[in-house]
mmCIF file of C-alpha atoms in Angstrom:
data_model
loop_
_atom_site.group_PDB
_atom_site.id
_atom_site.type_symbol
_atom_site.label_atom_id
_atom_site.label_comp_id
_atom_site.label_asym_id
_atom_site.label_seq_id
_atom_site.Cartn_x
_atom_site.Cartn_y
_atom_site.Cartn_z
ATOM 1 C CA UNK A 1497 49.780 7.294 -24.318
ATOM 2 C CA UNK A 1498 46.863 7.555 -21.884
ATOM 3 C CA UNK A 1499 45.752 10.582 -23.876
ATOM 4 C CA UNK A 1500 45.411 8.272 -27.240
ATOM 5 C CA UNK A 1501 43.056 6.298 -25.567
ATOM 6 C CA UNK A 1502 41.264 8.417 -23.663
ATOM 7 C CA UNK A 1503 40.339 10.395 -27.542
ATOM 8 C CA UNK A 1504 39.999 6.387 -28.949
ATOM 9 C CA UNK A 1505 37.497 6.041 -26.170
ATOM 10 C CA UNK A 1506 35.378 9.263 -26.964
ATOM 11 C CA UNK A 1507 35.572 7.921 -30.235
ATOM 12 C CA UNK A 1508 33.767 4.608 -29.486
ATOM 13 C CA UNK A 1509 31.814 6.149 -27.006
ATOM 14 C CA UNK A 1510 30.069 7.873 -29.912
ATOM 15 C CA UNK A 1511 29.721 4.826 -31.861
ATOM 16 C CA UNK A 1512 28.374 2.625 -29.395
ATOM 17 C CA UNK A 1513 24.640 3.283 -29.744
ATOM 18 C CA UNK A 1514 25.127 1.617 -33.437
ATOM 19 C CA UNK A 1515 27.487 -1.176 -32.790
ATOM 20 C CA UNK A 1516 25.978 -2.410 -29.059
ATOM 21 C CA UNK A 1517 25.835 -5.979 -29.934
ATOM 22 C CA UNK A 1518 29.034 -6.455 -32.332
ATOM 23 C CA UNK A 1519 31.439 -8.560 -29.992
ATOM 24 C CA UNK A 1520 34.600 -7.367 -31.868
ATOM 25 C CA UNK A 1521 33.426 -3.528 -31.548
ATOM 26 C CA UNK A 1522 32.935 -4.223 -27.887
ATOM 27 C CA UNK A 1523 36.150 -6.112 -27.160
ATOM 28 C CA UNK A 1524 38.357 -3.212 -28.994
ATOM 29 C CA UNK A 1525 35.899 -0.408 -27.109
ATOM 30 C CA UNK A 1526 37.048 -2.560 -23.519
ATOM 31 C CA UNK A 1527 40.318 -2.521 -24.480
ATOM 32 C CA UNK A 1528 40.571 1.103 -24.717
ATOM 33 C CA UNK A 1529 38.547 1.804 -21.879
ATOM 34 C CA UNK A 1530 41.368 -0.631 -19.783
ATOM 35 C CA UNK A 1531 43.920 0.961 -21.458
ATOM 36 C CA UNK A 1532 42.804 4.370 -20.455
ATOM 37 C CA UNK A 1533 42.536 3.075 -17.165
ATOM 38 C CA UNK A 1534 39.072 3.271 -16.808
ATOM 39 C CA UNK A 1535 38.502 -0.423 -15.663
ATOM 40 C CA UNK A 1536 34.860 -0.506 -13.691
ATOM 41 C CA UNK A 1537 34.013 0.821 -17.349
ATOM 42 C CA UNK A 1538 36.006 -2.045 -19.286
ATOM 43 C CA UNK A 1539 34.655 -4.703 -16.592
ATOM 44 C CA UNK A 1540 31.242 -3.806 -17.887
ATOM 45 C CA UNK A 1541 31.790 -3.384 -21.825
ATOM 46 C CA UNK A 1542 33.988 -6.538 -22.087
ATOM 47 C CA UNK A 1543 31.374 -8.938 -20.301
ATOM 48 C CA UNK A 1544 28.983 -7.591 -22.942
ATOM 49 C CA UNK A 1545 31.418 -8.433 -25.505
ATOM 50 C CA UNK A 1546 31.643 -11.597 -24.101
ATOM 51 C CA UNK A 1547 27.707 -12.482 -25.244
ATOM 52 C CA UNK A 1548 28.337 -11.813 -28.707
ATOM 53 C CA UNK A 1549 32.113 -13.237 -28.770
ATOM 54 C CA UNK A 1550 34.149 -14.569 -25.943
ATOM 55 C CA UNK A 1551 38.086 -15.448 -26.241
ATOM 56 C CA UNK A 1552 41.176 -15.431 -23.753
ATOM 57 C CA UNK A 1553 41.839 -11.907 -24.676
ATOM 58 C CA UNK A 1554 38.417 -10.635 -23.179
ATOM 59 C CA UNK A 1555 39.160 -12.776 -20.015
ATOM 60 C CA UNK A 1556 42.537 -12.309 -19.589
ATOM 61 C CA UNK A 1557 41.705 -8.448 -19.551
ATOM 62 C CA UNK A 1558 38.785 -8.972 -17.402
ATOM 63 C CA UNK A 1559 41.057 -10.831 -15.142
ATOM 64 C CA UNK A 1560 43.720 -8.308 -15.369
ATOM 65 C CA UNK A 1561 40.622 -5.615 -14.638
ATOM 66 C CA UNK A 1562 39.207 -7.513 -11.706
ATOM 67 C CA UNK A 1563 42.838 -8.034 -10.600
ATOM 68 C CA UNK A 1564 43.036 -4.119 -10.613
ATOM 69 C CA UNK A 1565 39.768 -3.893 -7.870
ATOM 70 C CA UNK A 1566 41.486 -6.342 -5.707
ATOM 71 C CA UNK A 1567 38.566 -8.746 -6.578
ATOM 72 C CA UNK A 1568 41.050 -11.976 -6.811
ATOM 73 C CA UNK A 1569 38.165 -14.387 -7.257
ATOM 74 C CA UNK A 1570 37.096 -13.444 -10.045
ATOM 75 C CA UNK A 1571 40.265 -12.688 -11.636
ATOM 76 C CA UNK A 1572 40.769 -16.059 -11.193
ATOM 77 C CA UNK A 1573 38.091 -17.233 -12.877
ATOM 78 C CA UNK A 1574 38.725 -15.247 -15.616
ATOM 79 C CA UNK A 1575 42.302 -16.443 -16.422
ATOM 80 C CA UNK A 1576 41.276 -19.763 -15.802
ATOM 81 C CA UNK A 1577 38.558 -19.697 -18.427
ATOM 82 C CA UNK A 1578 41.294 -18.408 -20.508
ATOM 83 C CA UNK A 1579 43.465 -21.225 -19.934
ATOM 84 C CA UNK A 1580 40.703 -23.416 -20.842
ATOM 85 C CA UNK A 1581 39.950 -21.774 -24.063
ATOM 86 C CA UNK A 1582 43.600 -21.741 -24.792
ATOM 87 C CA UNK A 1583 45.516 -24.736 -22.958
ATOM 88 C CA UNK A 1584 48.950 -24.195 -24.245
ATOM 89 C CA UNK A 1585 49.123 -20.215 -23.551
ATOM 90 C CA UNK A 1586 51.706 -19.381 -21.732
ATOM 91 C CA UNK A 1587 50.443 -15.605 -21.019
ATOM 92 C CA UNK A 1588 47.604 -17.339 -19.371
ATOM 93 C CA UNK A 1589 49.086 -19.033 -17.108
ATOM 94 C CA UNK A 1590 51.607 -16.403 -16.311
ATOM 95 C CA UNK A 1591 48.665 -13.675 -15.461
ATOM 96 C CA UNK A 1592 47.725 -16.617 -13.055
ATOM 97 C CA UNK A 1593 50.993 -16.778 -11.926
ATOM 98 C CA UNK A 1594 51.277 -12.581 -11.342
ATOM 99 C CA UNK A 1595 47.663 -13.247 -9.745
ATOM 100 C CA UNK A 1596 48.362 -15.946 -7.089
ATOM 101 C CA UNK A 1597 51.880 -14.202 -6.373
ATOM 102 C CA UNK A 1598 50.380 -10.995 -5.690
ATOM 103 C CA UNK A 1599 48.159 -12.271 -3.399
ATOM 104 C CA UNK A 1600 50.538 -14.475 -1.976
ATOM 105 C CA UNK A 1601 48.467 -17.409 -2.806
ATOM 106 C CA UNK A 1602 52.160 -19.381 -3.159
ATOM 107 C CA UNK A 1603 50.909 -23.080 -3.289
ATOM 108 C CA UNK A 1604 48.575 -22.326 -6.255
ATOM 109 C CA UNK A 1605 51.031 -20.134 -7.482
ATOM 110 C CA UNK A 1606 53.830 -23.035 -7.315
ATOM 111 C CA UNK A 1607 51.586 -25.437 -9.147
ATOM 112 C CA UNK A 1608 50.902 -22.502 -12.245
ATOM 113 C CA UNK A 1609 54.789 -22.422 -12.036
ATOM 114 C CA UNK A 1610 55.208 -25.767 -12.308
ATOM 115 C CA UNK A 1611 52.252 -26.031 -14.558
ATOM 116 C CA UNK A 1612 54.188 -23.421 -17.398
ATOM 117 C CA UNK A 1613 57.202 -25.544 -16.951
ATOM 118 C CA UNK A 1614 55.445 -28.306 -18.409
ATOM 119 C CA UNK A 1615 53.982 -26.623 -20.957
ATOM 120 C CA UNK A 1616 55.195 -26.946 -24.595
ATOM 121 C CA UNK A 1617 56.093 -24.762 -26.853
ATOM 122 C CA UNK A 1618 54.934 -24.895 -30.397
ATOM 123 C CA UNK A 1619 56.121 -21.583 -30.853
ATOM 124 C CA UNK A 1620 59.392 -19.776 -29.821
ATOM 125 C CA UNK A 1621 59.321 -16.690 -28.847
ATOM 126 C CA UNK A 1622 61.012 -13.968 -26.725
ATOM 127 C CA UNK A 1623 57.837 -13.232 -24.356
ATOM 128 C CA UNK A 1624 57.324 -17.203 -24.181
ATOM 129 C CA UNK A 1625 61.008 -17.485 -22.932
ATOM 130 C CA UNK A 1626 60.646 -14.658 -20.478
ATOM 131 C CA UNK A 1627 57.644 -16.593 -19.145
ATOM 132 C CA UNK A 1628 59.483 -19.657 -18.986
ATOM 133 C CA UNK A 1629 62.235 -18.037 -16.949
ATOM 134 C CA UNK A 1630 60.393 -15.790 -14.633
ATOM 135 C CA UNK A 1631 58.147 -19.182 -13.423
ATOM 136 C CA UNK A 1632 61.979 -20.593 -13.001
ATOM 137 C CA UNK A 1633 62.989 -17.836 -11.178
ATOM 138 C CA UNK A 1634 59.424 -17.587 -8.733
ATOM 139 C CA UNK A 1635 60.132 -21.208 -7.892
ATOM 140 C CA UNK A 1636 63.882 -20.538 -7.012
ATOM 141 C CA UNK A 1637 62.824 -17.602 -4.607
ATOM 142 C CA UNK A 1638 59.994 -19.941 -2.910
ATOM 143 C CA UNK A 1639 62.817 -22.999 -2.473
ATOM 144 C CA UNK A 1640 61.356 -25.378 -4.934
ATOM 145 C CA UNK A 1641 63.060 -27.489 -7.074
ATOM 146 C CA UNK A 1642 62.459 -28.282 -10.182
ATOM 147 C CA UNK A 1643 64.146 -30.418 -13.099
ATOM 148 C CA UNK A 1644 65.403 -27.873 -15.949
#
């Protein structure tokens, strides 16, 4: 799979030069780049996509990226400017979630936990259940209760 992106990125390495300042080009060009695992290369395209078109996909990657470097801060930024963009997402939150655990941040992660809980959702769907349950399931392991 690696090797698919790794030709996609040689692709839209080649490109670039022409299609520098289209925010969808960039955002699929750092998407490949993170895909191929090249993420101090993603980090820089997709905060150049984000001049010419921001969304919670760009920062929840560049969160996920930042995430990758051990640079929690601004991972955390990231998703939470995602989670403002997008209120309701639960993939959001849950990359918050991953974040805080990982770091063992538990009282903010508790309060994403509890946070997803609350959220509602407007559409079913098998990763939006898995969500659901894994927040149940970090607060269980960490001793909190909460109302199901």
């Amino acid at each position: 799979m690696d090797k698919d992106f790794n030709l996609a990125v040689k692709g839209y390495r080649l490109i670039y030069p022409f299609f520098d300042t289209d925010g969808k080009f960039l955002t699929d060009y750092g998407l490949a780049l993170y895909s191929a695992k090249d993420t101090y290369a993603a980090i820089n395209i997709l905060s150049k996509a984000k001049n010419y078109s921001n969304n919670s996909v760009i920062e929840n990657v560049l969160g996920n990226c930042y995430k990758e470097i051990e640079d929690y801060k601004n991972a955390e930024i990231c998703y939470q400017r995602s989670i403002n963009m997008v209120p309701g997402s639960f993939r959001s939150h849950y990359l918050l979630l991953k974040m805080y655990s990982d770091n063992n941040q538990m009282e903010n992660a508790v309060n994403v936990a509890n946070r997803i809980l609350n959220l509602k959702v407007t559409v079913p769907s098998e990763t939006t259940f898995e969500i659901i349950n894994g927040a149940k399931n970090f607060l269980k392991l960490q001793g909190v209760n909460y109302v199901d």
